């Protein structure tokens, strides 16, 4: 099911006033109240929507130092063509990694990733329609109402709640590719005050709405704040939403941009034997390296589904050796998603003192101090088969570089990897400072595999990608970053 589609939109005007054959009477009454509060026919008959957002982003779980919050800027424009099932989302980001101006266009059947700073395009056949702009849709109350209309058959009344001293009714419904969403409907006004969803790793994600505005008969919140487990992550600076506007050029893939080709399909588990007891395994956006240490494996790469990656390696190698050590490359929350799994597998954690706290925060059980092996500068494991070096980059003040001499291989985690079938990943400040740290070690002609890309890269590739890198300014003709 697409997030928005032509057929569902055409039915919405009828569904807004007629009880569906799936939802119960309570749910229908609430949904009808919400739709009316947000504009009724004006909303249900809208043919397009353009959201222009400007945020401050607090890097919760993603700062270069876990004790100090990094703050970035994000400008987003999302355009949805309800009639023809198309979406386009453009992002301008300024953060410790540099500046980024990227766009994703989905025509309903296929998508393109566009890098406007490098003037490149890449077809992305693996990207679901619902995923395009999904984050912005979740942060926008009126977009959630459109989604609720499409997902009416899945809506369930989830009880009452008092929020900011006012009575609210809770409705839980489904969004493709996301945990279920629960909206808090003000019982008097019918407006959404809050939306919540659960993340198995991060806990409760809360979207808080306020400062409602009516324009063209449609109401929306001009203020939104997003919290992760009660801590602010996204703070609204400004928001403007237009309906039924011209969309000239919004879904065009620029002519004259260089093609980066397609992406490697990683939707199924990939497991590779790199020789000498070195293995690489992963799926989608999470990969790990495993090194046979005799009676156990030493691994790096901490995304969720670590047991599945270990099993794939065991099947490939024809053994059932356990995971003995999990190297924690850095403290970012996404890379700690598999730490609880590592603990349950009985592994010790190889990390630095500053990152013990973030690792412990992800663990559900009691793990003794003896299961933390702290690296002070350098360390060696599995009789020298795995070497670990603490380096510093813009991405993380402490990053444990994992080097496997037998394969002349570095596990680069976030710093340098790609799923492009050809070409190189775009440079950023994280990658450039990673190169500087690598070259200072004078390790020779290296190979690289990362947590997010399955194609092996080389030291020459790293140099080519980062030669002449500078943090870019906003290019001419892009209002999204003009000021």
Short mmCIF file of C-alpha atoms in Angstrom, two decimals:
data_model
loop_
_atom_site.label_atom_id
_atom_site.label_comp_id
_atom_site.label_asym_id
_atom_site.label_seq_id
_atom_site.Cartn_x
_atom_site.Cartn_y
_atom_site.Cartn_z
CA UNK A 1 0.00 0.00 0.00
CA UNK A 2 1.37 3.39 -0.93
CA UNK A 3 1.31 6.15 1.61
CA UNK A 4 -0.92 8.24 -0.62
CA UNK A 5 -2.50 6.95 -3.79
CA UNK A 6 -5.02 8.13 -6.30
CA UNK A 7 -7.70 5.56 -5.56
CA UNK A 8 -7.54 6.01 -1.80
CA UNK A 9 -7.66 9.78 -2.13
CA UNK A 10 -10.70 9.64 -4.37
CA UNK A 11 -12.51 7.56 -1.75
CA UNK A 12 -11.56 9.81 1.16
CA UNK A 13 -14.37 12.32 0.66
CA UNK A 14 -16.89 9.51 0.95
CA UNK A 15 -15.13 7.79 3.83
CA UNK A 16 -14.93 11.03 5.79
CA UNK A 17 -18.69 11.05 6.25
CA UNK A 18 -19.59 7.37 5.81
CA UNK A 19 -18.60 4.68 8.29
CA UNK A 20 -16.12 2.26 6.75
CA UNK A 21 -16.85 -1.44 6.65
CA UNK A 22 -13.76 -2.18 8.78
CA UNK A 23 -13.35 0.50 11.46
CA UNK A 24 -15.69 0.52 14.43
CA UNK A 25 -18.22 3.22 15.22
CA UNK A 26 -15.95 4.91 17.77
CA UNK A 27 -13.05 5.02 15.33
CA UNK A 28 -15.22 6.36 12.51
CA UNK A 29 -16.64 9.10 14.69
CA UNK A 30 -13.17 10.20 15.75
CA UNK A 31 -11.72 10.08 12.24
CA UNK A 32 -14.63 12.11 10.89
CA UNK A 33 -14.14 14.68 13.65
CA UNK A 34 -10.43 14.93 12.85
CA UNK A 35 -11.00 15.30 9.10
CA UNK A 36 -13.55 18.07 9.68
CA UNK A 37 -11.21 19.85 12.10
CA UNK A 38 -8.50 19.93 9.45
CA UNK A 39 -10.71 21.23 6.64
CA UNK A 40 -13.16 18.53 5.62
CA UNK A 41 -13.80 18.68 1.87
CA UNK A 42 -10.95 21.15 1.35
CA UNK A 43 -8.52 18.57 2.70
CA UNK A 44 -10.02 15.45 1.14
CA UNK A 45 -10.22 17.04 -2.32
CA UNK A 46 -6.68 18.46 -2.29
CA UNK A 47 -4.69 17.24 -5.29
CA UNK A 48 -1.23 18.09 -3.97
CA UNK A 49 0.65 19.17 -0.86
CA UNK A 50 3.98 20.98 -0.44
CA UNK A 51 5.61 21.15 2.99
CA UNK A 52 8.47 23.60 3.61
CA UNK A 53 10.19 23.00 6.94
CA UNK A 54 13.19 24.44 8.73
CA UNK A 55 14.52 22.69 11.82
CA UNK A 56 17.28 22.74 14.36
CA UNK A 57 18.50 19.18 14.83
CA UNK A 58 20.03 18.05 18.12
CA UNK A 59 22.18 15.01 17.39
CA UNK A 60 20.72 12.72 20.07
CA UNK A 61 22.94 9.65 20.15
CA UNK A 62 24.87 10.92 17.12
CA UNK A 63 27.26 13.59 18.43
CA UNK A 64 31.00 13.26 17.94
CA UNK A 65 31.34 13.23 21.74
CA UNK A 66 28.62 11.45 23.74
CA UNK A 67 28.89 14.07 26.50
CA UNK A 68 28.40 17.09 24.20
CA UNK A 69 25.37 17.66 21.94
CA UNK A 70 26.07 18.53 18.30
CA UNK A 71 23.48 20.84 16.71
CA UNK A 72 22.73 21.05 12.99
CA UNK A 73 20.36 22.73 10.56
CA UNK A 74 17.90 20.94 8.28
CA UNK A 75 15.72 22.55 5.60
CA UNK A 76 13.23 20.22 3.90
CA UNK A 77 10.74 20.54 1.06
CA UNK A 78 8.34 17.64 0.48
CA UNK A 79 5.94 17.68 -2.48
CA UNK A 80 3.23 15.03 -2.78
CA UNK A 81 1.14 14.63 -5.95
CA UNK A 82 -1.92 12.82 -4.63
CA UNK A 83 -3.53 12.41 -8.06
CA UNK A 84 -0.58 10.77 -9.80
CA UNK A 85 1.14 9.04 -6.90
CA UNK A 86 4.42 10.97 -7.03
CA UNK A 87 6.66 12.35 -4.30
CA UNK A 88 9.77 14.51 -4.13
CA UNK A 89 11.76 15.43 -1.03
CA UNK A 90 14.71 17.84 -1.02
CA UNK A 91 17.01 18.29 2.00
CA UNK A 92 19.61 20.94 2.82
CA UNK A 93 21.68 19.90 5.83
CA UNK A 94 24.44 21.72 7.71
CA UNK A 95 26.17 19.64 10.39
CA UNK A 96 29.57 18.42 11.56
CA UNK A 97 29.83 16.32 8.40
CA UNK A 98 29.60 19.41 6.17
CA UNK A 99 26.80 20.60 3.91
CA UNK A 100 24.48 18.40 1.87
CA UNK A 101 21.87 19.16 -0.79
CA UNK A 102 20.09 15.96 -1.78
CA UNK A 103 16.79 15.08 -3.38
CA UNK A 104 14.77 11.90 -3.83
CA UNK A 105 12.16 11.72 -6.59
CA UNK A 106 9.69 8.83 -6.81
CA UNK A 107 7.36 8.61 -9.80
CA UNK A 108 5.23 5.87 -8.24
CA UNK A 109 7.19 2.97 -9.67
CA UNK A 110 10.87 3.90 -9.32
CA UNK A 111 13.05 6.42 -7.53
CA UNK A 112 16.14 8.52 -8.19
CA UNK A 113 18.64 9.87 -5.67
CA UNK A 114 19.99 13.26 -6.71
CA UNK A 115 23.06 15.03 -5.30
CA UNK A 116 22.80 18.66 -6.32
CA UNK A 117 26.23 19.63 -4.97
CA UNK A 118 28.03 16.97 -7.01
CA UNK A 119 25.46 17.08 -9.84
CA UNK A 120 24.97 13.32 -9.88
CA UNK A 121 21.95 11.01 -10.05
CA UNK A 122 21.49 7.35 -9.19
CA UNK A 123 18.46 5.18 -9.82
CA UNK A 124 17.22 3.49 -6.66
CA UNK A 125 14.92 0.63 -7.53
CA UNK A 126 14.90 -0.69 -3.96
CA UNK A 127 13.33 2.42 -2.38
CA UNK A 128 9.65 1.93 -1.43
CA UNK A 129 7.26 4.76 -2.28
CA UNK A 130 6.12 4.99 1.35
CA UNK A 131 9.69 5.61 2.54
CA UNK A 132 10.09 8.82 0.52
CA UNK A 133 9.45 11.72 2.86
CA UNK A 134 8.21 9.38 5.56
CA UNK A 135 10.04 11.29 8.27
CA UNK A 136 8.48 14.61 7.26
CA UNK A 137 5.02 13.07 7.00
CA UNK A 138 5.34 11.83 10.58
CA UNK A 139 6.32 15.32 11.76
CA UNK A 140 3.35 17.01 10.03
CA UNK A 141 -0.09 16.81 11.62
CA UNK A 142 -2.16 17.45 8.49
CA UNK A 143 -0.11 14.88 6.54
CA UNK A 144 -0.85 12.38 9.31
CA UNK A 145 -4.55 13.13 8.87
CA UNK A 146 -4.29 12.33 5.14
CA UNK A 147 -2.49 9.13 6.10
CA UNK A 148 -5.15 8.30 8.69
CA UNK A 149 -7.83 8.67 6.01
CA UNK A 150 -6.02 6.15 3.83
CA UNK A 151 -5.42 3.82 6.79
CA UNK A 152 -8.93 4.08 8.25
CA UNK A 153 -9.44 0.33 8.10
CA UNK A 154 -6.48 -0.23 10.46
CA UNK A 155 -7.45 2.43 13.02
CA UNK A 156 -8.16 1.31 16.59
CA UNK A 157 -9.41 3.46 19.46
CA UNK A 158 -6.71 3.17 22.11
CA UNK A 159 -8.43 4.82 25.06
CA UNK A 160 -8.38 8.29 26.57
CA UNK A 161 -5.50 10.40 27.88
CA UNK A 162 -5.03 13.75 29.54
CA UNK A 163 -2.40 15.82 27.76
CA UNK A 164 -1.53 19.33 28.93
CA UNK A 165 -4.66 19.35 31.06
CA UNK A 166 -7.04 18.54 28.20
CA UNK A 167 -8.94 15.36 27.40
CA UNK A 168 -7.67 13.47 24.36
CA UNK A 169 -8.79 10.38 22.48
CA UNK A 170 -6.06 8.06 21.19
CA UNK A 171 -6.19 6.43 17.76
CA UNK A 172 -3.60 3.88 16.67
CA UNK A 173 -3.17 3.08 12.98
CA UNK A 174 -0.67 1.64 10.55
CA UNK A 175 1.91 3.36 8.36
CA UNK A 176 3.74 1.27 5.80
CA UNK A 177 7.35 0.66 6.79
CA UNK A 178 6.89 2.08 10.29
CA UNK A 179 5.82 0.93 13.74
CA UNK A 180 2.16 1.74 14.41
CA UNK A 181 1.36 5.42 14.99
CA UNK A 182 -0.77 6.67 17.89
CA UNK A 183 -2.30 10.13 17.54
CA UNK A 184 -3.71 12.12 20.46
CA UNK A 185 -6.91 13.84 19.31
CA UNK A 186 -8.09 16.84 21.33
CA UNK A 187 -11.61 15.78 22.33
CA UNK A 188 -12.97 19.31 21.92
CA UNK A 189 -11.19 20.64 18.82
CA UNK A 190 -10.47 17.42 16.91
CA UNK A 191 -6.90 18.60 16.27
CA UNK A 192 -3.85 16.40 16.78
CA UNK A 193 -1.79 17.52 19.77
CA UNK A 194 0.72 14.71 19.67
CA UNK A 195 1.73 11.53 17.87
CA UNK A 196 3.74 8.70 19.38
CA UNK A 197 5.38 5.57 18.05
CA UNK A 198 7.65 3.01 19.64
CA UNK A 199 11.20 2.28 18.56
CA UNK A 200 12.59 -1.02 19.91
CA UNK A 201 16.02 0.53 20.43
CA UNK A 202 15.29 4.17 21.33
CA UNK A 203 11.97 3.88 23.18
CA UNK A 204 9.07 6.31 22.73
CA UNK A 205 9.30 8.79 19.86
CA UNK A 206 7.03 11.80 20.44
CA UNK A 207 5.88 14.39 17.90
CA UNK A 208 4.37 17.49 19.55
CA UNK A 209 2.18 19.87 17.52
CA UNK A 210 1.13 23.46 18.21
CA UNK A 211 0.44 26.97 16.83
CA UNK A 212 -2.30 25.93 14.41
CA UNK A 213 -3.01 27.98 11.31
CA UNK A 214 -5.81 27.91 8.73
CA UNK A 215 -4.99 28.60 5.12
CA UNK A 216 -7.30 27.97 2.16
CA UNK A 217 -9.75 26.20 4.43
CA UNK A 218 -7.15 23.70 5.67
CA UNK A 219 -5.66 23.73 9.17
CA UNK A 220 -2.14 22.66 10.13
CA UNK A 221 0.31 23.09 13.02
CA UNK A 222 3.11 25.54 12.28
CA UNK A 223 5.16 24.29 15.24
CA UNK A 224 6.49 20.77 15.76
CA UNK A 225 8.98 19.38 18.24
CA UNK A 226 10.27 15.82 18.08
CA UNK A 227 11.51 14.01 21.19
CA UNK A 228 13.43 10.75 21.53
CA UNK A 229 12.66 9.11 24.88
CA UNK A 230 11.69 12.53 26.21
CA UNK A 231 14.79 14.34 24.93
CA UNK A 232 14.50 16.98 22.16
CA UNK A 233 15.87 15.95 18.77
CA UNK A 234 14.15 18.25 16.24
CA UNK A 235 13.00 21.80 17.03
CA UNK A 236 10.85 23.73 14.55
CA UNK A 237 12.14 27.04 13.26
CA UNK A 238 9.46 27.62 10.63
CA UNK A 239 6.87 25.63 8.69
CA UNK A 240 4.68 26.49 5.71
CA UNK A 241 2.30 24.12 3.90
CA UNK A 242 0.56 24.75 0.59
CA UNK A 243 -2.14 22.70 -1.12
CA UNK A 244 -3.15 22.50 -4.79
CA UNK A 245 -0.08 24.41 -5.95
CA UNK A 246 1.74 24.14 -9.25
CA UNK A 247 4.34 21.39 -9.23
CA UNK A 248 6.30 22.38 -12.33
CA UNK A 249 9.67 20.64 -12.25
CA UNK A 250 9.18 19.15 -8.78
CA UNK A 251 9.58 15.58 -10.04
CA UNK A 252 12.15 16.17 -12.77
CA UNK A 253 15.50 14.39 -12.71
CA UNK A 254 17.99 17.05 -13.86
CA UNK A 255 19.46 16.68 -17.32
CA UNK A 256 23.22 17.01 -17.56
CA UNK A 257 23.92 15.44 -14.18
CA UNK A 258 26.30 12.47 -14.22
CA UNK A 259 24.72 9.07 -13.64
CA UNK A 260 26.11 7.02 -10.77
CA UNK A 261 24.31 3.94 -11.98
CA UNK A 262 22.22 1.63 -9.86
CA UNK A 263 22.48 0.30 -6.33
CA UNK A 264 23.49 -3.19 -5.26
CA UNK A 265 20.49 -5.17 -4.05
CA UNK A 266 21.05 -5.91 -0.36
CA UNK A 267 17.48 -6.89 0.49
CA UNK A 268 18.57 -10.50 1.10
CA UNK A 269 21.29 -11.64 3.50
CA UNK A 270 24.77 -11.47 1.97
CA UNK A 271 27.64 -13.54 3.43
CA UNK A 272 31.16 -13.56 1.96
CA UNK A 273 34.28 -15.56 2.74
CA UNK A 274 37.19 -13.14 2.33
CA UNK A 275 39.79 -15.82 3.05
CA UNK A 276 41.99 -16.68 6.05
CA UNK A 277 39.01 -16.92 8.38
CA UNK A 278 37.67 -13.45 7.58
CA UNK A 279 33.96 -13.06 6.78
CA UNK A 280 31.62 -10.21 5.91
CA UNK A 281 27.85 -10.44 6.29
CA UNK A 282 24.79 -8.24 6.31
CA UNK A 283 21.50 -7.18 4.85
CA UNK A 284 19.87 -3.88 3.89
CA UNK A 285 21.78 -1.17 5.75
CA UNK A 286 23.62 -3.23 8.38
CA UNK A 287 26.85 -5.20 7.81
CA UNK A 288 29.48 -6.72 10.09
CA UNK A 289 32.93 -8.23 9.76
CA UNK A 290 33.77 -11.50 11.55
CA UNK A 291 37.26 -12.93 12.13
CA UNK A 292 37.79 -16.55 13.20
CA UNK A 293 39.85 -16.47 16.40
CA UNK A 294 40.09 -20.25 16.82
CA UNK A 295 37.30 -21.07 19.25
CA UNK A 296 35.22 -17.93 18.70
CA UNK A 297 34.63 -15.00 16.38
CA UNK A 298 35.73 -11.40 16.83
CA UNK A 299 33.21 -9.05 15.17
CA UNK A 300 32.74 -5.38 14.38
CA UNK A 301 29.56 -3.73 13.13
CA UNK A 302 26.81 -3.35 15.69
CA UNK A 303 23.56 -2.80 13.82
CA UNK A 304 20.50 -4.82 14.94
CA UNK A 305 20.11 -8.41 13.65
CA UNK A 306 23.63 -9.35 14.75
CA UNK A 307 22.57 -12.99 15.47
CA UNK A 308 21.31 -13.34 11.90
CA UNK A 309 24.64 -12.14 10.53
CA UNK A 310 26.54 -14.49 12.83
CA UNK A 311 24.35 -17.41 11.74
CA UNK A 312 25.00 -16.60 8.07
CA UNK A 313 28.75 -16.67 8.72
CA UNK A 314 28.53 -19.91 10.70
CA UNK A 315 26.61 -21.57 7.87
CA UNK A 316 29.14 -20.32 5.32
CA UNK A 317 32.10 -21.46 7.41
CA UNK A 318 30.50 -24.76 8.41
CA UNK A 319 30.88 -24.30 12.16
CA UNK A 320 28.97 -23.04 15.17
CA UNK A 321 31.68 -20.97 16.85
CA UNK A 322 30.23 -18.34 19.17
CA UNK A 323 30.71 -14.60 19.14
CA UNK A 324 33.48 -13.99 21.66
CA UNK A 325 34.23 -10.29 21.22
CA UNK A 326 32.18 -7.44 19.77
CA UNK A 327 34.26 -4.40 18.83
CA UNK A 328 32.23 -1.23 19.35
CA UNK A 329 33.60 1.05 16.65
CA UNK A 330 31.88 4.13 18.09
CA UNK A 331 29.03 5.24 20.30
CA UNK A 332 26.32 6.29 17.83
CA UNK A 333 22.93 4.87 18.75
CA UNK A 334 22.27 3.14 15.43
CA UNK A 335 25.56 1.26 15.72
CA UNK A 336 24.63 0.15 19.24
CA UNK A 337 21.37 -1.43 18.09
CA UNK A 338 22.87 -4.92 18.25
CA UNK A 339 24.70 -4.56 21.56
CA UNK A 340 21.95 -6.18 23.60
CA UNK A 341 22.06 -9.08 21.14
CA UNK A 342 25.84 -9.28 21.54
CA UNK A 343 25.42 -9.44 25.31
CA UNK A 344 22.86 -12.23 24.99
CA UNK A 345 25.29 -14.10 22.73
CA UNK A 346 27.85 -13.94 25.55
CA UNK A 347 30.33 -11.62 23.84
CA UNK A 348 32.71 -9.24 25.56
CA UNK A 349 32.68 -5.61 24.44
CA UNK A 350 35.83 -3.99 23.07
CA UNK A 351 35.46 -0.22 23.43
CA UNK A 352 36.97 2.94 24.93
CA UNK A 353 36.24 4.25 28.40
CA UNK A 354 34.14 7.17 27.10
CA UNK A 355 31.77 4.79 25.29
CA UNK A 356 31.03 2.33 28.10
CA UNK A 357 28.11 4.48 29.26
CA UNK A 358 26.35 4.60 25.86
CA UNK A 359 26.82 0.83 25.45
CA UNK A 360 25.46 0.09 28.92
CA UNK A 361 22.44 2.32 28.22
CA UNK A 362 21.37 -0.09 25.46
CA UNK A 363 21.63 -3.25 27.57
CA UNK A 364 18.54 -4.69 29.20
CA UNK A 365 20.38 -7.07 31.53
CA UNK A 366 23.18 -6.81 34.07
CA UNK A 367 26.57 -7.05 32.34
CA UNK A 368 29.64 -7.12 34.56
CA UNK A 369 32.61 -4.80 34.18
CA UNK A 370 34.74 -7.83 33.33
CA UNK A 371 32.95 -8.06 29.98
CA UNK A 372 34.25 -4.66 28.90
CA UNK A 373 37.74 -4.69 27.39
CA UNK A 374 38.98 -1.10 27.16
CA UNK A 375 41.31 0.06 24.40
CA UNK A 376 43.90 2.67 25.29
CA UNK A 377 45.40 3.72 21.98
CA UNK A 378 45.92 0.30 20.39
CA UNK A 379 45.04 -3.33 21.02
CA UNK A 380 45.46 -6.69 19.29
CA UNK A 381 43.17 -9.73 19.32
CA UNK A 382 43.11 -13.29 17.98
CA UNK A 383 46.92 -13.60 17.98
CA UNK A 384 47.26 -10.46 15.88
CA UNK A 385 44.57 -11.35 13.34
CA UNK A 386 42.60 -8.28 14.44
CA UNK A 387 44.19 -4.97 15.34
CA UNK A 388 42.27 -2.06 16.84
CA UNK A 389 43.48 1.55 16.74
CA UNK A 390 41.74 4.49 18.42
CA UNK A 391 41.58 7.39 15.95
CA UNK A 392 39.69 10.70 15.96
CA UNK A 393 37.52 12.05 13.13
CA UNK A 394 34.77 14.63 12.71
CA UNK A 395 32.33 11.74 13.02
CA UNK A 396 33.54 10.49 16.40
CA UNK A 397 36.25 11.79 18.72
CA UNK A 398 37.04 8.16 19.54
CA UNK A 399 36.66 5.72 16.66
CA UNK A 400 38.04 2.20 16.90
CA UNK A 401 39.60 1.43 13.55
CA UNK A 402 39.42 -2.32 12.93
CA UNK A 403 42.31 -3.62 10.81
CA UNK A 404 42.67 -7.19 9.55
CA UNK A 405 46.27 -7.61 8.27
CA UNK A 406 45.67 -10.88 6.38
CA UNK A 407 43.16 -9.14 4.10
CA UNK A 408 44.79 -5.70 4.33
CA UNK A 409 41.25 -4.68 5.27
CA UNK A 410 39.82 -1.86 7.34
CA UNK A 411 36.25 -1.97 8.64
CA UNK A 412 35.26 1.65 8.07
CA UNK A 413 31.75 1.60 9.63
CA UNK A 414 30.15 4.97 8.73
CA UNK A 415 33.20 6.66 7.25
CA UNK A 416 33.68 5.11 3.82
CA UNK A 417 31.35 2.61 2.16
CA UNK A 418 28.84 2.41 -0.67
CA UNK A 419 26.10 0.32 -2.23
CA UNK A 420 26.60 1.94 -5.62
CA UNK A 421 27.33 -0.59 -8.34
CA UNK A 422 30.04 1.76 -9.62
CA UNK A 423 31.50 5.13 -8.75
CA UNK A 424 32.39 6.52 -5.35
CA UNK A 425 30.40 7.78 -2.38
CA UNK A 426 30.20 11.58 -2.09
CA UNK A 427 32.86 13.13 0.13
CA UNK A 428 32.07 14.86 3.39
CA UNK A 429 33.99 16.14 6.39
CA UNK A 430 33.70 12.79 8.16
CA UNK A 431 35.32 11.01 5.23
CA UNK A 432 38.01 13.66 4.73
CA UNK A 433 39.11 13.55 8.38
CA UNK A 434 39.00 9.74 8.24
CA UNK A 435 41.45 9.86 5.34
CA UNK A 436 43.73 12.19 7.30
CA UNK A 437 43.76 9.80 10.26
CA UNK A 438 44.38 6.76 8.04
CA UNK A 439 47.25 8.38 6.17
CA UNK A 440 48.89 9.36 9.46
CA UNK A 441 49.09 5.65 10.32
CA UNK A 442 51.01 4.90 7.08
CA UNK A 443 49.31 1.53 6.59
CA UNK A 444 49.84 1.28 2.83
CA UNK A 445 47.35 0.17 0.18
CA UNK A 446 44.23 -0.73 2.15
CA UNK A 447 40.84 -2.19 1.31
CA UNK A 448 37.66 -0.94 3.00
CA UNK A 449 34.32 -2.50 3.89
CA UNK A 450 31.76 -0.61 5.95
CA UNK A 451 28.57 -1.02 7.90
CA UNK A 452 26.32 0.51 5.24
CA UNK A 453 27.71 -0.58 1.89
CA UNK A 454 28.56 -4.01 0.56
CA UNK A 455 31.07 -3.04 -2.16
CA UNK A 456 34.76 -3.21 -1.32
CA UNK A 457 36.67 0.04 -1.81
CA UNK A 458 40.39 0.86 -1.83
CA UNK A 459 42.78 3.48 -0.49
CA UNK A 460 42.99 4.91 -4.01
CA UNK A 461 39.19 5.21 -3.97
CA UNK A 462 39.34 7.09 -0.66
CA UNK A 463 41.88 9.53 -2.06
CA UNK A 464 39.93 10.05 -5.28
CA UNK A 465 36.71 10.63 -3.35
CA UNK A 466 38.21 13.22 -0.99
CA UNK A 467 40.82 15.01 -3.12
CA UNK A 468 40.05 18.73 -3.08
CA UNK A 469 37.12 18.35 -0.68
CA UNK A 470 35.74 21.57 0.74
CA UNK A 471 32.53 22.26 2.62
CA UNK A 472 30.17 23.56 -0.08
CA UNK A 473 28.03 26.68 -0.09
CA UNK A 474 24.44 26.81 -1.31
CA UNK A 475 24.46 26.69 -5.13
CA UNK A 476 22.64 29.32 -7.15
CA UNK A 477 18.97 28.70 -7.88
CA UNK A 478 18.09 26.75 -4.73
CA UNK A 479 15.75 28.70 -2.46
CA UNK A 480 15.88 25.94 0.13
CA UNK A 481 19.34 27.05 1.27
CA UNK A 482 19.52 30.61 -0.06
CA UNK A 483 19.60 32.25 3.36
#
